[in-house]
XYZ file of C-alpha atoms in Angstrom:
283
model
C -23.413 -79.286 -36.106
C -26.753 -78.978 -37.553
C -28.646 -77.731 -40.620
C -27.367 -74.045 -40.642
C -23.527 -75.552 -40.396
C -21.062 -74.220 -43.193
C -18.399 -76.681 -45.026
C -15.356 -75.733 -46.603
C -12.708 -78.325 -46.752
C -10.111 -80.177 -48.898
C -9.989 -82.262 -52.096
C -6.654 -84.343 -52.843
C -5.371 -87.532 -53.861
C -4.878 -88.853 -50.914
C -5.910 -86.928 -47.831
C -5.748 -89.651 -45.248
C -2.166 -88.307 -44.052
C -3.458 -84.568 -43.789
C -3.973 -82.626 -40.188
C -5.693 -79.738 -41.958
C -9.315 -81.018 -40.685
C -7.428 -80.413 -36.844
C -6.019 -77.296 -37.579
C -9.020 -75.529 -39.380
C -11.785 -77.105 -37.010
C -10.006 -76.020 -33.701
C -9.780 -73.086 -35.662
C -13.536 -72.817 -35.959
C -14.375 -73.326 -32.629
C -12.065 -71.137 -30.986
C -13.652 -67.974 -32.917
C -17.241 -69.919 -32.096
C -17.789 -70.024 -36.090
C -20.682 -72.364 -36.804
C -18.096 -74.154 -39.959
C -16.834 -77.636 -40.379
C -13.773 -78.694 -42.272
C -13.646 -82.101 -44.248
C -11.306 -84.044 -45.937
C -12.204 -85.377 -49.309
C -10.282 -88.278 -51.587
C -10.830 -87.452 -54.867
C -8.923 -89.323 -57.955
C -8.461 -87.343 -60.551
C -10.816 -88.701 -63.158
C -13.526 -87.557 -61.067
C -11.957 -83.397 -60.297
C -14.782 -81.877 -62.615
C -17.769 -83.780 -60.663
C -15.880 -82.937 -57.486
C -16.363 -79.054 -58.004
C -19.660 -79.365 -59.512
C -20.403 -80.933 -56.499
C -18.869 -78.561 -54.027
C -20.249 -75.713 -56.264
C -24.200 -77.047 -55.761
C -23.983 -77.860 -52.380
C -22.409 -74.230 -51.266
C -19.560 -74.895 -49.723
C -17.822 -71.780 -49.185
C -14.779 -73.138 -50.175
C -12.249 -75.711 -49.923
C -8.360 -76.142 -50.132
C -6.720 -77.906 -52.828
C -3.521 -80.591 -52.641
C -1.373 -82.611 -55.022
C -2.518 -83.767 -57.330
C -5.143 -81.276 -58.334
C -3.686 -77.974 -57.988
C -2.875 -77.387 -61.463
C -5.885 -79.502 -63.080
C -8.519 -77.279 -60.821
C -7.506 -74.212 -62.958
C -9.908 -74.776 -65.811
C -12.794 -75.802 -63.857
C -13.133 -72.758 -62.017
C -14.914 -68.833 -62.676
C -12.217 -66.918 -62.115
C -8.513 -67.338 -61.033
C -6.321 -64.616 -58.779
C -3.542 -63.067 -61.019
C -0.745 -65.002 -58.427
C -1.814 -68.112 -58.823
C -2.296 -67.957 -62.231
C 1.299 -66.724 -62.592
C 2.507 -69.944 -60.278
C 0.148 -71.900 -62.715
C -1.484 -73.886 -59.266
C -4.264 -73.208 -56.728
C -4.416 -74.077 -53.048
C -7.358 -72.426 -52.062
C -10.895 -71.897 -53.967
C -13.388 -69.365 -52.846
C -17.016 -69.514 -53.594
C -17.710 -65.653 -53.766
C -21.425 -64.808 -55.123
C -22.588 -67.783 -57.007
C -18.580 -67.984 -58.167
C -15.354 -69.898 -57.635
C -12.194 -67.738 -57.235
C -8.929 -69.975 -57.116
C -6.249 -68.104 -54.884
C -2.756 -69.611 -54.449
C -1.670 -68.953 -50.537
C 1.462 -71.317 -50.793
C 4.005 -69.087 -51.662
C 3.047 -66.145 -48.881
C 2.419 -68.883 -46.603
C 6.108 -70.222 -47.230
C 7.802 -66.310 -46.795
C 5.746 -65.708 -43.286
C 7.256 -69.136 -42.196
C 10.542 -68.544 -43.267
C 11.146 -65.348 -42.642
C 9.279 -65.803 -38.543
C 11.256 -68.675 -38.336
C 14.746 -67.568 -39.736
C 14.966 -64.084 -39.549
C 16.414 -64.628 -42.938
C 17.031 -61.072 -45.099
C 15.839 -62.337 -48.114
C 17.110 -60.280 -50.353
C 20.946 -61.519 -49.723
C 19.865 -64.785 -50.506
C 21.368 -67.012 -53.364
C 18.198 -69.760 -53.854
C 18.405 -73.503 -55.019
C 14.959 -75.030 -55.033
C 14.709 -78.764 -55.638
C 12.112 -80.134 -57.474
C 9.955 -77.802 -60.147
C 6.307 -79.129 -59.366
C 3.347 -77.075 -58.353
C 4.692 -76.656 -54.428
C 8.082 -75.083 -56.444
C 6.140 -73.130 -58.538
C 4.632 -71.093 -55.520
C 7.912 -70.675 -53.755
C 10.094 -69.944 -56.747
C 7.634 -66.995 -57.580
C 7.180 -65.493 -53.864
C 11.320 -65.513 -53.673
C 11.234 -63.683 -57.116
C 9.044 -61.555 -55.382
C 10.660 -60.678 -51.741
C 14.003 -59.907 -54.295
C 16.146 -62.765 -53.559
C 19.764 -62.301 -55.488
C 19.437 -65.419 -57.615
C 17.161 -68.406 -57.729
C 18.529 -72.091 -59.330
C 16.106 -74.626 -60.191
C 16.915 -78.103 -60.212
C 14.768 -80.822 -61.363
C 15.241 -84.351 -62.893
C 13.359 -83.543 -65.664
C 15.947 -80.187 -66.883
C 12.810 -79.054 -69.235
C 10.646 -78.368 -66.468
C 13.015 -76.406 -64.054
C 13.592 -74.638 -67.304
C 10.001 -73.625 -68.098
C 10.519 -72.276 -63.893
C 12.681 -70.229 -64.601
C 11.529 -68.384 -67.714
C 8.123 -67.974 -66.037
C 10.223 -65.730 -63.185
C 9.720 -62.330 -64.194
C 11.866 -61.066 -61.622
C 15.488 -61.820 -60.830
C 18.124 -63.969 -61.603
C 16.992 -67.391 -62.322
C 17.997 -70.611 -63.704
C 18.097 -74.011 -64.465
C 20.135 -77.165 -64.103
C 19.603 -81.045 -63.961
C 19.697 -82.238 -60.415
C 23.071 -83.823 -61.674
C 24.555 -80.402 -61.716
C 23.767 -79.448 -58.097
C 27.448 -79.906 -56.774
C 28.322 -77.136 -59.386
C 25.856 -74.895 -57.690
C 25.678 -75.732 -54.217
C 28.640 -73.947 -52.729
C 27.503 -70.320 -53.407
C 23.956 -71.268 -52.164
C 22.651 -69.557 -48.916
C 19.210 -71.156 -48.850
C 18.575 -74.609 -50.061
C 14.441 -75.434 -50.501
C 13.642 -78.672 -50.876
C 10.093 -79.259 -52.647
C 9.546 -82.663 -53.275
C 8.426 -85.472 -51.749
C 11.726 -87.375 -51.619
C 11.994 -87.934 -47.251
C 7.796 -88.122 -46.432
C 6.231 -90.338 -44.542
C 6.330 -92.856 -45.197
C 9.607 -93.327 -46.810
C 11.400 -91.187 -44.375
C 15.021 -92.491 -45.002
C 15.275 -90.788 -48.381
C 17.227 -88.051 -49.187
C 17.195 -85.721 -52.178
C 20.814 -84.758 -52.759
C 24.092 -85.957 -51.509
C 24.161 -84.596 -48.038
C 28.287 -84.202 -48.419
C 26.955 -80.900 -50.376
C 25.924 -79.157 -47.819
C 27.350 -76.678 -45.785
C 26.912 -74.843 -42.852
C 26.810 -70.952 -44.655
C 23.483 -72.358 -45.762
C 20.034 -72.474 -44.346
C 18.129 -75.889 -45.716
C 14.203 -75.432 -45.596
C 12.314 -78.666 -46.399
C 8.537 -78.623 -47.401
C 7.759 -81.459 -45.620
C 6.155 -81.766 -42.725
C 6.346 -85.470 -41.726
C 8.410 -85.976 -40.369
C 9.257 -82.930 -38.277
C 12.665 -83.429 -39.160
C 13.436 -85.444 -42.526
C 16.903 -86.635 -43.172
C 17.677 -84.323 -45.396
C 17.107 -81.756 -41.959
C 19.425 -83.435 -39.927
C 21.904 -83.944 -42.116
C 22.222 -80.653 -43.043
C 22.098 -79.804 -39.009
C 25.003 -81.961 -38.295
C 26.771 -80.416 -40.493
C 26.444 -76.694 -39.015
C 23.456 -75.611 -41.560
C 20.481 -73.511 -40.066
C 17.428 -75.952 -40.981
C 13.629 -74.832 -41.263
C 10.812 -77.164 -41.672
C 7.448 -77.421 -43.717
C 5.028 -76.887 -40.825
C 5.195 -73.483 -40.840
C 3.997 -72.683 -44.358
C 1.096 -75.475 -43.627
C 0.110 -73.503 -40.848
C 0.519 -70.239 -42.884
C -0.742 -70.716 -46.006
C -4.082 -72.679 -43.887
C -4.297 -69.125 -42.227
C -4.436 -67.317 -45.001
C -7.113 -69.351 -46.485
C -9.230 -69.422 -43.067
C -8.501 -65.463 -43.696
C -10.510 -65.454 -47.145
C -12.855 -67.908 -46.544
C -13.944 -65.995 -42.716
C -13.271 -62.433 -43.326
C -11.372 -62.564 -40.364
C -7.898 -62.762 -39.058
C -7.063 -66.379 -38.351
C -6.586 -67.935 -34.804
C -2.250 -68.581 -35.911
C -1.788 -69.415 -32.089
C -4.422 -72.316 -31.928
C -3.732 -73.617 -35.013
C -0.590 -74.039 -34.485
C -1.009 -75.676 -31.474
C -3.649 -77.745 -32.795
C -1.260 -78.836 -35.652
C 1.473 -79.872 -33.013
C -0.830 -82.133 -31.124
C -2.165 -83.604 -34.583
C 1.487 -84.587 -35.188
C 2.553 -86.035 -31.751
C 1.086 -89.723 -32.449
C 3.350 -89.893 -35.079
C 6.364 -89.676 -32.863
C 7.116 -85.967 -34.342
C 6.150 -86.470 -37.493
């Protein structure tokens, strides 16, 4: 490092759990870019300063994680036409004195899946869990790739609701997470969103696990552990599982990718994100 060193980075609420500054700084070095990538706590009483800040000092951008991916909307310059359909931003570009909030999420999620699975999307019958920002972007790249049908389920019915009618394309829906068993047996891809299962409250479970079944695959957003409950469950009882690293390491790529100019290092950061994990016994 020294004075002509660039900083992107990330702003959440709280970071201390996050392997991005591995991923993204082995990232940097293997393609010899003179970059650093930091983690920053920010509450979010102090979001607007935050940007200001980031704006003055020239970062050339940063990622963005819960809880400030909706609330970062209105303080930037301009904001892609994807992300302001999800209504969240993961990644913020600072592009000729402006900020330009991109949402990399949901493409991040389908290059995971899809590498992963070998899923044909389009046959799929969807139930997402949760309706938060992290739904938001998957919900609306499924819509996209021409899934059959999409459910949302969320304990708050309102919100899933508000989902749905946001998904332009498709079948979609809505139902209280109490109504899952009446939906769960034609699903082919259950995608769990929320944070029931993390780190560290890794015991929890969203959903009776006597609901699933193995014609589905389960994919889990989470990322620590490797494999939450809700994973093995669903693997012992014949279900194809898929886990949340792969859209980290995606949707990081894709912001490296407009940040850089460049096609990201995938390979390193992936192993970079493996190694970041190990200490915590897979998770």
């Amino acid at each position: 490092m020294d004075a002509g060193t660039g900083v992107v980075g990330l702003i959440g609420h709280p970071v201390g759990h996050s392997k991005s500054p591995e991923m993204m700084n082995r990232a940097f070095r293997a393609l010899g870019l003179p970059f650093v990538y930091l983690a920053f706590d920010v509450s979010p009483a102090e979001l607007g300063t935050a940007v200001r800040g980031m704006r003055a000092l020239g970062f050339r951008g940063w990622n963005v994680t819960i809880p400030h991916k909706v609330a970062v909307l209105e303080h930037l310059d301009e904001v892609e036409e994807t992300a302001r359909e999800i209504g969240a931003v993961n990644t913020v570009v600072a592009r000729e004195g402006r900020l330009v909030g991109y949402n990399t999420d949901g493409e991040g999620y389908l290059r995971s899946l899809v590498d992963e699975t070998g899923l044909d999307l389009v046959e799929q019958k969807v139930l997402i869990l949760g309706a938060g920002g992290a739904a938001r972007a998957v919900a609306h790249a499924l819509a996209g790739a021409g899934v059959k049908s999409i459910t949302i389920a969320n304990r708050t019915r309102e919100k899933a609701e508000r989902l749905a009618a946001s998904l332009r394309k498709g079948d979609a829906r809505a139902v209280s997470l109490s109504e899952v068993e009446r939906v769960i047996g034609e699903t082919t891809l259950l995608v769990q969103t929320t944070s029931v299962g993390m780190y560290p409250e890794t015991e929890a479970i969203p959903i009776d696990p006597s609901l699933l079944h193995e014609r589905m695959t389960v994919s889990d957003l989470i990322y620590r552990p490797r494999k939450t409950l809700l994973l093995r469950e669903a693997e012992a009882r014949g279900a194809r599982i898929h886990g949340g690293l792969g859209m980290l390491l995606h949707q990081a790529a894709l912001a490296f990718e407009k940040w850089m100019g460049k096609p990201a290092p995938v390979d390193v950061m992936r192993k970079a994100l493996e190694e970041a994990m190990e200490p915590a016994g897979g998770g």
